Tab-separated table of C-alpha atoms in Angstrom:
chain	number	residue	atom	x	y	z
A	702	MET	CA	139.642	162.224	52.240
A	703	THR	CA	136.649	164.095	53.666
A	704	GLN	CA	137.299	165.568	57.113
A	705	THR	CA	134.806	164.742	59.866
A	706	PRO	CA	133.285	167.950	61.273
A	707	SER	CA	134.225	168.920	64.817
A	708	TYR	CA	130.617	169.942	65.374
A	709	GLN	CA	127.313	168.929	63.802
A	710	GLY	CA	124.099	170.600	64.871
A	711	ASP	CA	121.366	172.991	63.810
A	712	VAL	CA	122.996	176.437	63.952
A	713	VAL	CA	126.495	177.917	63.903
A	714	ILE	CA	126.764	181.501	65.210
A	715	VAL	CA	129.877	183.541	64.434
A	716	GLY	CA	130.409	186.322	66.950
A	717	GLY	CA	130.167	185.843	70.700
A	718	GLY	CA	129.424	189.435	71.646
A	719	LEU	CA	126.264	190.565	73.402
A	720	ALA	CA	123.978	189.926	70.418
A	721	GLY	CA	125.593	186.578	69.582
A	722	MET	CA	125.277	185.232	73.124
A	723	THR	CA	121.680	186.441	73.373
A	724	LEU	CA	120.853	184.702	70.098
A	725	ALA	CA	122.499	181.460	71.255
A	726	LEU	CA	120.380	181.423	74.425
A	727	ALA	CA	117.184	182.199	72.502
A	728	MET	CA	117.813	179.473	69.927
A	729	ASP	CA	118.631	176.970	72.640
A	730	GLN	CA	115.309	177.744	74.316
A	731	ALA	CA	113.580	177.327	70.932
A	732	GLY	CA	114.866	173.739	70.773
A	733	LEU	CA	117.855	174.200	68.452
A	734	THR	CA	121.398	172.929	68.981
A	735	VAL	CA	123.898	175.757	68.660
A	736	ALA	CA	127.633	176.308	68.182
A	737	LEU	CA	128.938	179.745	69.195
A	738	VAL	CA	132.267	180.937	67.780
A	739	ASP	CA	134.300	183.931	68.991
A	740	VAL	CA	137.880	185.115	68.612
A	741	LEU	CA	138.254	185.749	72.359
A	742	GLU	CA	138.027	183.599	75.428
A	743	MET	CA	134.640	184.333	76.932
A	744	ASP	CA	136.090	185.177	80.358
A	745	GLU	CA	138.415	187.800	78.851
A	746	GLN	CA	135.441	189.947	77.940
A	747	ILE	CA	134.465	190.470	81.586
A	748	ALA	CA	137.533	192.603	82.351
A	749	PRO	CA	136.668	196.283	83.094
A	750	GLU	CA	139.280	197.555	80.627
A	751	PHE	CA	137.848	195.533	77.723
A	752	ASP	CA	134.905	197.812	76.989
A	753	GLY	CA	133.952	201.041	78.729
A	754	ARG	CA	130.497	201.210	77.217
A	755	ALA	CA	127.129	200.783	78.879
A	756	SER	CA	123.884	199.890	77.144
A	757	ALA	CA	120.316	201.002	77.696
A	758	LEU	CA	118.146	197.898	77.622
A	759	ALA	CA	114.603	198.677	76.478
A	760	TYR	CA	111.867	197.258	78.682
A	761	THR	CA	111.040	194.600	76.076
A	762	SER	CA	114.726	193.612	75.976
A	763	TRP	CA	114.623	193.194	79.750
A	764	ARG	CA	111.548	190.975	79.443
A	765	MET	CA	113.543	188.801	77.053
A	766	PHE	CA	116.481	188.651	79.487
A	767	GLU	CA	114.088	187.507	82.194
A	768	ALA	CA	112.644	184.802	79.931
A	769	LEU	CA	116.171	183.597	79.038
A	770	GLY	CA	117.415	183.502	82.636
A	771	VAL	CA	119.911	186.352	82.141
A	772	ALA	CA	118.194	188.975	84.293
A	773	GLU	CA	118.828	187.121	87.552
A	774	TYR	CA	122.587	187.571	87.054
A	775	LEU	CA	122.368	191.129	85.714
A	776	ARG	CA	119.769	192.729	88.004
A	777	PRO	CA	122.192	193.654	90.858
A	778	HIS	CA	124.224	195.731	88.391
A	779	THR	CA	121.407	197.664	86.709
A	780	GLN	CA	119.787	201.049	87.070
A	781	ARG	CA	116.143	201.686	86.176
A	782	ILE	CA	115.463	204.481	83.670
A	783	GLU	CA	112.422	206.338	84.975
A	784	HIS	CA	112.576	209.406	82.745
A	785	ILE	CA	114.320	210.497	79.544
A	786	LEU	CA	114.941	214.187	78.884
A	787	VAL	CA	115.858	215.187	75.325
A	788	CYS	CA	116.860	218.794	74.703
A	789	ASP	CA	119.138	221.229	72.967
A	790	GLY	CA	122.192	221.801	75.153
A	791	ARG	CA	122.845	225.363	76.232
A	792	PRO	CA	125.881	226.974	74.592
A	793	TYR	CA	128.826	226.010	76.744
A	794	GLY	CA	131.312	228.557	77.990
A	795	GLY	CA	130.658	231.952	79.536
A	796	ASP	CA	128.379	232.243	82.555
A	797	LYS	CA	125.975	229.404	81.614
A	798	PRO	CA	128.121	226.334	81.020
A	799	GLY	CA	126.631	223.096	79.788
A	800	GLY	CA	123.462	221.467	81.003
A	801	PRO	CA	119.989	221.065	79.513
A	802	GLY	CA	118.639	223.919	77.418
A	803	PRO	CA	115.231	225.660	77.451
A	804	HIS	CA	113.453	223.419	74.898
A	805	SER	CA	112.970	219.823	75.923
A	806	LEU	CA	111.065	216.618	75.330
A	807	HIS	CA	110.261	214.686	78.506
A	808	PHE	CA	109.433	210.971	78.519
A	809	ASP	CA	107.971	209.718	81.801
A	810	ARG	CA	107.552	205.965	82.250
A	811	ARG	CA	104.392	206.530	84.346
A	812	GLU	CA	102.574	207.433	81.136
A	813	ILE	CA	102.868	203.846	79.891
A	814	SER	CA	103.428	201.899	83.117
A	815	ASP	CA	101.232	201.917	86.221
A	816	GLY	CA	102.377	202.131	89.814
A	817	ASP	CA	105.512	203.313	91.576
A	818	ASP	CA	107.252	199.996	90.875
A	819	GLY	CA	105.888	199.531	87.361
A	820	GLU	CA	107.971	198.714	84.325
A	821	PRO	CA	110.623	201.400	83.656
A	822	LEU	CA	111.470	202.813	80.241
A	823	GLY	CA	114.591	200.685	80.325
A	824	TRP	CA	117.514	199.440	82.347
A	825	MET	CA	121.092	200.706	82.200
A	826	ALA	CA	123.910	198.193	82.539
A	827	GLU	CA	127.615	198.370	81.836
A	828	ASN	CA	128.506	196.052	78.972
A	829	ARG	CA	130.974	194.119	81.106
A	830	HIS	CA	128.188	193.180	83.518
A	831	SER	CA	125.892	192.224	80.641
A	832	ARG	CA	128.643	189.951	79.276
A	833	PHE	CA	129.125	188.335	82.664
A	834	ALA	CA	125.376	187.661	83.011
A	835	LEU	CA	125.120	186.194	79.514
A	836	ILE	CA	128.149	183.967	80.093
A	837	GLN	CA	126.681	182.667	83.359
A	838	ALA	CA	123.439	181.811	81.580
A	839	LEU	CA	125.361	180.086	78.763
A	840	LYS	CA	127.294	177.849	81.152
A	841	SER	CA	124.173	175.958	82.142
A	842	LYS	CA	123.067	175.157	78.577
A	843	SER	CA	124.150	171.722	77.341
A	844	GLY	CA	122.729	172.440	73.876
A	845	ILE	CA	125.230	175.273	73.264
A	846	SER	CA	128.809	174.403	72.262
A	847	VAL	CA	131.287	177.266	72.605
A	848	PHE	CA	134.356	177.495	70.347
A	849	ALA	CA	136.523	180.259	71.771
A	850	PRO	CA	139.089	181.428	71.070
A	851	ALA	CA	138.517	180.494	67.434
A	852	ARG	CA	138.483	182.469	64.206
A	853	ALA	CA	136.113	181.857	61.307
A	854	ASP	CA	137.889	181.627	57.965
A	855	ARG	CA	135.166	180.942	55.391
A	856	TYR	CA	131.934	179.049	54.859
A	857	GLU	CA	130.567	176.775	52.155
A	858	THR	CA	126.940	175.887	51.521
A	859	ARG	CA	125.760	172.480	50.405
A	860	GLY	CA	122.316	171.220	49.458
A	861	ASP	CA	120.963	170.674	52.953
A	862	GLY	CA	123.385	172.609	55.133
A	863	VAL	CA	126.420	174.821	55.583
A	864	GLU	CA	129.974	174.282	56.838
A	865	LEU	CA	132.067	176.872	58.626
A	866	TYR	CA	135.845	176.443	58.339
A	867	LEU	CA	137.903	177.744	61.241
A	868	ASP	CA	141.438	178.941	60.614
A	869	ASP	CA	142.820	176.093	62.764
A	870	GLY	CA	141.335	173.515	60.361
A	871	ARG	CA	138.245	172.545	62.336
A	872	ILE	CA	134.894	172.373	60.561
A	873	LEU	CA	131.539	173.216	62.124
A	874	SER	CA	128.475	171.920	60.314
A	875	GLY	CA	124.834	172.972	60.581
A	876	GLN	CA	121.716	173.841	58.655
A	877	LEU	CA	122.077	177.574	59.315
A	878	LEU	CA	124.986	179.979	59.747
A	879	VAL	CA	124.354	183.267	61.567
A	880	ALA	CA	126.737	186.213	61.275
A	881	CYS	CA	126.945	188.308	64.441
A	882	ASP	CA	130.427	189.508	63.539
A	883	GLY	CA	129.855	193.243	63.508
A	884	LYS	CA	129.312	196.213	61.248
A	885	PHE	CA	132.136	195.171	58.911
A	886	SER	CA	131.142	191.505	58.846
A	887	ARG	CA	133.574	189.209	57.019
A	888	LEU	CA	130.845	186.641	56.436
A	889	ARG	CA	128.580	189.251	54.858
A	890	LYS	CA	131.449	190.230	52.589
A	891	GLN	CA	131.982	186.598	51.558
A	892	ALA	CA	128.262	186.324	50.816
A	893	ALA	CA	128.700	189.309	48.435
A	894	ILE	CA	125.849	191.212	50.078
A	895	ARG	CA	126.216	194.919	49.533
A	896	THR	CA	125.797	197.611	52.170
A	897	ALA	CA	124.979	201.295	52.076
A	898	GLY	CA	126.337	203.739	54.592
A	899	TRP	CA	128.880	206.330	55.577
A	900	GLN	CA	131.032	207.537	58.424
A	901	TYR	CA	129.952	210.675	60.237
A	902	GLY	CA	133.436	212.029	60.855
A	903	GLN	CA	132.524	211.749	64.533
A	904	LYS	CA	133.618	209.554	67.402
A	905	GLY	CA	131.862	208.774	70.636
A	906	VAL	CA	133.992	209.499	73.687
A	907	VAL	CA	132.816	207.025	76.320
A	908	ALA	CA	133.567	207.505	79.999
A	909	THR	CA	132.034	206.833	83.386
A	910	VAL	CA	131.592	209.735	85.807
A	911	ARG	CA	130.546	210.089	89.436
A	912	HIS	CA	128.380	213.038	90.504
A	913	SER	CA	127.468	214.371	93.929
A	914	GLU	CA	123.693	214.701	93.418
A	915	PRO	CA	121.380	211.738	92.667
A	916	HIS	CA	120.230	211.290	89.079
A	917	ASN	CA	116.905	209.738	90.145
A	918	GLY	CA	116.925	207.407	87.170
A	919	VAL	CA	116.839	210.218	84.593
A	920	ALA	CA	118.652	209.765	81.267
A	921	TYR	CA	119.654	212.955	79.479
A	922	GLU	CA	120.278	213.300	75.755
A	923	TYR	CA	121.130	216.833	74.812
A	924	PHE	CA	122.466	218.120	71.581
A	925	LEU	CA	125.479	220.348	71.133
A	926	PRO	CA	126.823	221.729	67.852
A	927	SER	CA	129.443	218.978	67.742
A	928	GLY	CA	126.887	216.196	68.254
A	929	PRO	CA	124.795	214.457	70.929
A	930	PHE	CA	125.922	214.352	74.553
A	931	ALA	CA	124.231	211.553	76.499
A	932	ILE	CA	124.241	211.165	80.284
A	933	LEU	CA	122.952	207.697	81.114
A	934	PRO	CA	122.255	206.780	84.765
A	935	LEU	CA	124.197	203.979	86.423
A	936	PRO	CA	123.977	202.621	89.980
A	937	ASP	CA	125.583	204.482	92.877
A	938	ASN	CA	125.448	208.121	91.686
A	939	ARG	CA	127.326	207.339	88.506
A	940	ALA	CA	126.581	207.949	84.847
A	941	SER	CA	127.874	206.671	81.528
A	942	LEU	CA	128.733	209.404	79.034
A	943	VAL	CA	128.509	209.063	75.275
A	944	TRP	CA	130.061	212.329	74.144
A	945	THR	CA	130.084	212.921	70.383
A	946	GLU	CA	132.793	215.068	68.820
A	947	PRO	CA	134.556	215.329	65.452
A	948	ASP	CA	137.264	212.689	65.088
A	949	ALA	CA	140.275	214.873	65.909
A	950	ILE	CA	138.664	216.467	68.969
A	951	ALA	CA	137.462	213.103	70.268
A	952	ASP	CA	140.978	211.658	69.989
A	953	ALA	CA	142.397	214.707	71.765
A	954	LEU	CA	139.871	214.360	74.592
A	955	LYS	CA	140.674	210.683	75.025
A	956	ASP	CA	144.376	211.429	75.453
A	957	ALA	CA	144.055	214.772	77.245
A	958	PRO	CA	145.590	215.321	80.704
A	959	ASP	CA	143.104	214.770	83.503
A	960	ALA	CA	142.833	218.485	84.318
A	961	VAL	CA	142.036	219.383	80.695
A	962	PHE	CA	139.458	216.632	80.380
A	963	GLN	CA	137.862	217.730	83.667
A	964	GLU	CA	137.500	221.305	82.424
A	965	GLU	CA	135.966	220.253	79.107
A	966	LEU	CA	133.658	217.828	80.897
A	967	GLU	CA	132.352	220.532	83.232
A	968	ASN	CA	131.785	222.903	80.308
A	969	ARG	CA	129.440	220.417	78.653
A	970	PHE	CA	127.971	218.551	81.598
A	971	GLY	CA	127.006	221.563	83.685
A	972	ASP	CA	126.376	221.532	87.425
A	973	PHE	CA	122.786	220.268	87.608
A	974	LEU	CA	124.008	217.010	89.220
A	975	GLY	CA	126.525	218.763	91.460
A	976	ASP	CA	130.240	218.076	91.279
A	977	VAL	CA	131.231	215.593	88.580
A	978	ARG	CA	134.426	213.553	88.334
A	979	PRO	CA	135.541	210.930	85.765
A	980	GLU	CA	136.138	207.368	86.927
A	981	GLY	CA	138.247	204.846	85.033
A	982	ALA	CA	139.521	204.864	81.484
A	983	ARG	CA	138.224	206.776	78.470
A	984	PHE	CA	137.372	205.108	75.189
A	985	THR	CA	136.554	206.332	71.686
A	986	TYR	CA	134.465	204.589	69.027
A	987	PRO	CA	134.028	205.758	65.411
A	988	LEU	CA	130.414	206.513	64.469
A	989	GLY	CA	128.753	205.692	61.186
A	990	LEU	CA	125.764	204.159	59.473
A	991	ARG	CA	125.999	200.790	57.712
A	992	TYR	CA	122.923	199.031	56.362
A	993	SER	CA	122.832	195.660	54.615
A	994	GLU	CA	120.713	195.323	51.484
A	995	ARG	CA	119.572	191.910	52.753
A	996	PHE	CA	119.352	190.350	56.216
A	997	CYS	CA	119.667	186.810	54.874
A	998	ASP	CA	120.787	184.609	52.008
A	999	GLU	CA	120.623	180.869	51.442
A	1000	ARG	CA	121.849	179.197	54.672
A	1001	ILE	CA	122.992	182.463	56.298
A	1002	ALA	CA	121.323	185.195	58.354
A	1003	PHE	CA	122.690	188.479	59.694
A	1004	VAL	CA	121.986	189.713	63.219
A	1005	GLY	CA	122.891	192.860	65.149
A	1006	ASP	CA	125.506	195.147	63.638
A	1007	ALA	CA	126.106	192.649	60.824
A	1008	ALA	CA	122.612	193.563	59.602
A	1009	ARG	CA	122.838	197.257	60.369
A	1010	GLY	CA	124.949	199.604	62.460
A	1011	ILE	CA	123.428	202.922	63.527
A	1012	HIS	CA	124.369	206.073	65.417
A	1013	PRO	CA	124.172	205.476	69.192
A	1014	LEU	CA	122.213	208.641	69.965
A	1015	ALA	CA	118.956	206.749	70.596
A	1016	GLY	CA	120.687	203.940	72.507
A	1017	GLN	CA	119.094	201.361	70.219
A	1018	GLY	CA	122.047	199.444	68.789
A	1019	PHE	CA	122.063	196.514	71.219
A	1020	ASN	CA	118.272	196.544	71.425
A	1021	LEU	CA	118.044	196.034	67.658
A	1022	GLY	CA	120.320	193.007	67.994
A	1023	ILE	CA	118.134	191.630	70.799
A	1024	ARG	CA	115.031	192.061	68.639
A	1025	ASP	CA	116.796	190.321	65.759
A	1026	ALA	CA	117.632	187.429	68.072
A	1027	ALA	CA	114.048	187.166	69.330
A	1028	ALA	CA	112.631	187.093	65.794
A	1029	LEU	CA	115.183	184.676	64.301
A	1030	ALA	CA	114.923	182.236	67.218
A	1031	GLU	CA	111.133	182.203	66.979
A	1032	VAL	CA	111.112	181.716	63.187
A	1033	THR	CA	113.700	178.934	63.160
A	1034	GLY	CA	112.306	177.237	66.254
A	1035	GLU	CA	108.843	177.059	64.698
A	1036	ALA	CA	110.318	175.777	61.429
A	1037	LYS	CA	112.133	172.950	63.185
A	1038	ARG	CA	109.044	171.930	65.157
A	1039	VAL	CA	106.995	171.464	61.965
A	1040	GLY	CA	109.811	169.735	60.065
A	1041	LEU	CA	110.876	172.605	57.787
A	1042	ASP	CA	114.438	173.464	56.805
A	1043	ILE	CA	115.613	176.200	59.181
A	1044	GLY	CA	118.278	177.397	56.729
A	1045	ALA	CA	116.108	177.562	53.616
A	1046	LEU	CA	115.649	180.989	52.112
A	1047	ILE	CA	111.869	180.798	52.434
A	1048	THR	CA	112.285	180.351	56.203
A	1049	LEU	CA	114.825	183.137	56.580
A	1050	ARG	CA	112.701	185.572	54.564
A	1051	ARG	CA	110.188	185.504	57.408
A	1052	TYR	CA	112.905	186.768	59.725
A	1053	GLU	CA	114.005	189.444	57.268
A	1054	ASP	CA	110.455	190.696	56.663
A	1055	TRP	CA	109.846	190.839	60.417
A	1056	ARG	CA	112.929	192.946	61.116
A	1057	LYS	CA	113.305	195.241	58.102
A	1058	PHE	CA	110.751	197.970	58.917
A	1059	ASP	CA	111.935	198.503	62.493
A	1060	SER	CA	115.540	198.589	61.294
A	1061	VAL	CA	114.936	201.060	58.459
A	1062	SER	CA	112.895	203.345	60.708
A	1063	LEU	CA	115.554	203.554	63.413
A	1064	ALA	CA	118.481	203.839	60.994
A	1065	ALA	CA	116.825	206.698	59.106
A	1066	GLY	CA	115.600	208.362	62.294
A	1067	THR	CA	118.962	208.388	64.052
A	1068	ASP	CA	120.698	209.626	60.902
A	1069	LEU	CA	118.191	212.467	60.499
A	1070	PHE	CA	118.379	213.491	64.159
A	1071	ASN	CA	122.171	213.520	64.133
A	1072	ARG	CA	122.277	215.732	61.037
A	1073	LEU	CA	119.501	218.004	62.246
A	1074	PHE	CA	120.958	218.595	65.703
A	1075	SER	CA	124.725	218.498	65.041
A	1076	ASN	CA	124.920	222.132	63.986
A	1077	ASP	CA	124.554	225.581	65.503
A	1078	ILE	CA	122.565	227.333	62.769
A	1079	GLU	CA	120.298	229.669	64.745
A	1080	PRO	CA	117.079	229.417	62.651
A	1081	VAL	CA	117.383	225.616	62.569
A	1082	ARG	CA	118.085	225.558	66.281
A	1083	GLN	CA	115.003	227.649	67.056
A	1084	LEU	CA	112.748	225.513	64.848
A	1085	ARG	CA	113.931	222.183	66.261
A	1086	GLY	CA	113.571	223.544	69.794
A	1087	LEU	CA	110.013	224.640	69.128
A	1088	GLY	CA	109.337	221.262	67.490
A	1089	MET	CA	110.487	219.415	70.614
A	1090	SER	CA	108.394	221.656	72.831
A	1091	LEU	CA	105.338	221.041	70.638
A	1092	VAL	CA	105.722	217.241	70.666
A	1093	ASN	CA	106.221	217.434	74.428
A	1094	LYS	CA	102.703	218.842	74.756
A	1095	ILE	CA	101.072	216.017	72.755
A	1096	GLY	CA	100.527	213.016	75.036
A	1097	PRO	CA	99.748	210.419	72.338
A	1098	ALA	CA	102.912	211.383	70.434
A	1099	ARG	CA	105.051	211.016	73.553
A	1100	ARG	CA	103.541	207.637	74.358
A	1101	PHE	CA	104.031	206.423	70.769
A	1102	PHE	CA	107.728	207.329	70.825
A	1103	MET	CA	108.190	205.623	74.201
A	1104	ARG	CA	106.569	202.420	72.974
A	1105	GLN	CA	108.503	202.490	69.709
A	1106	ALA	CA	111.826	202.939	71.538
A	1107	GLY	CA	110.726	200.162	73.903
A	1108	GLY	CA	110.209	197.757	70.991
A	1109	GLU	CA	106.513	197.314	71.667
A	1110	THR	CA	105.031	198.633	68.418
A	1111	GLY	CA	104.018	196.327	65.581
A	1112	ASP	CA	104.018	192.598	66.313
A	1113	PRO	CA	106.840	191.888	68.779
A	1114	PRO	CA	108.242	188.346	68.985
A	1115	ARG	CA	107.192	186.215	71.949
A	1116	LEU	CA	110.411	186.717	73.894
A	1117	LEU	CA	109.974	190.499	73.823
A	1118	LYS	CA	106.617	189.948	75.532
A	1119	GLY	CA	108.364	187.911	78.230
A	1120	ARG	CA	107.024	184.581	76.954
A	1121	ARG	CA	109.417	181.644	76.784
A	1122	LEU	CA	109.836	179.836	73.478
A	1123	ASP	CA	109.702	176.407	75.102
A	1124	ALA	CA	106.378	177.099	76.829
A	1125	ALA	CA	103.228	175.424	75.578
């Protein structure tokens, strides 16, 4: 006897993380009915101990959050990024510990945004606050059905649709299945879509620190022999650290006594923001590159880390997922309005073609930068320092990199321009 599906609609999204929730809101605005599946209760993900990370939202990502009604909940918890300083870190230890080195690349938002209150380069927000804002926006959407906690078991395609089987026996039916289930996506594995990639043998140590001097909205990314060390501004004289080290050292730092961690932190951070003290727990995350050979197949599309996972040194991981969501929602929404099959391969190829170049460029760029800067070979160090200083003197090059990181190059989807998908 055929079981009646527990849900029948347009789209089933597996993965209720930041990218999955953003996609659900975008598709709802595009006129699609959506089921969102996640292994955790949504409210559990708001807890401070769940995830110590913070994300830099590019200015186009913020435009999309405003168009989706997320920004109103998130704005009180954000910090504008006014400047980004990229440099080689000084050798730590001795009489010149930590801090920015002599060669640098300075991005100033005033070069691409007019006025004192113009659009910043981006917005920093702790992931727990981003989750809370997305969940609040989801609660008001009658076209989004949330299945959580629930675990996806497998999917089966049929002529005009797809069915997702949950491990508790429920069936969710739609025209399109979207995998937002991470870098090691189970759905991508079931679809037999190959990936290329590798682990870097590095982990990101993530922690929040408080410093005595104001950061003035400046994000720092400086490179040490062990890997990038990012200082990302948060509200209230705080910063989020993404501190890259080889696996064993990262694990030791995570578990180190407070006094030892404080000493190592000061050696790398320096004193340019005054006294610095850690706040809260420390976390570690393994770093690697994983790139899917295809972003779609018949009846299934891949979004966020399920499509590609990159090194966090450019802060673009979540932004890539947001751009995926903007493109897929626009493509499928237009297809539905003109009576086309939203899950057909010809429809999904439009999404894939739209997102491939941006994804390849950032994946290759972050991989190259990590390899180029994660060493202490003196001739290489001198050349890369001179290269940064040279680019810093070329205004058009600086502005191009700022717009590319902001997601404004090429042909951005409507949501990234701040235009709603349900507007005439």
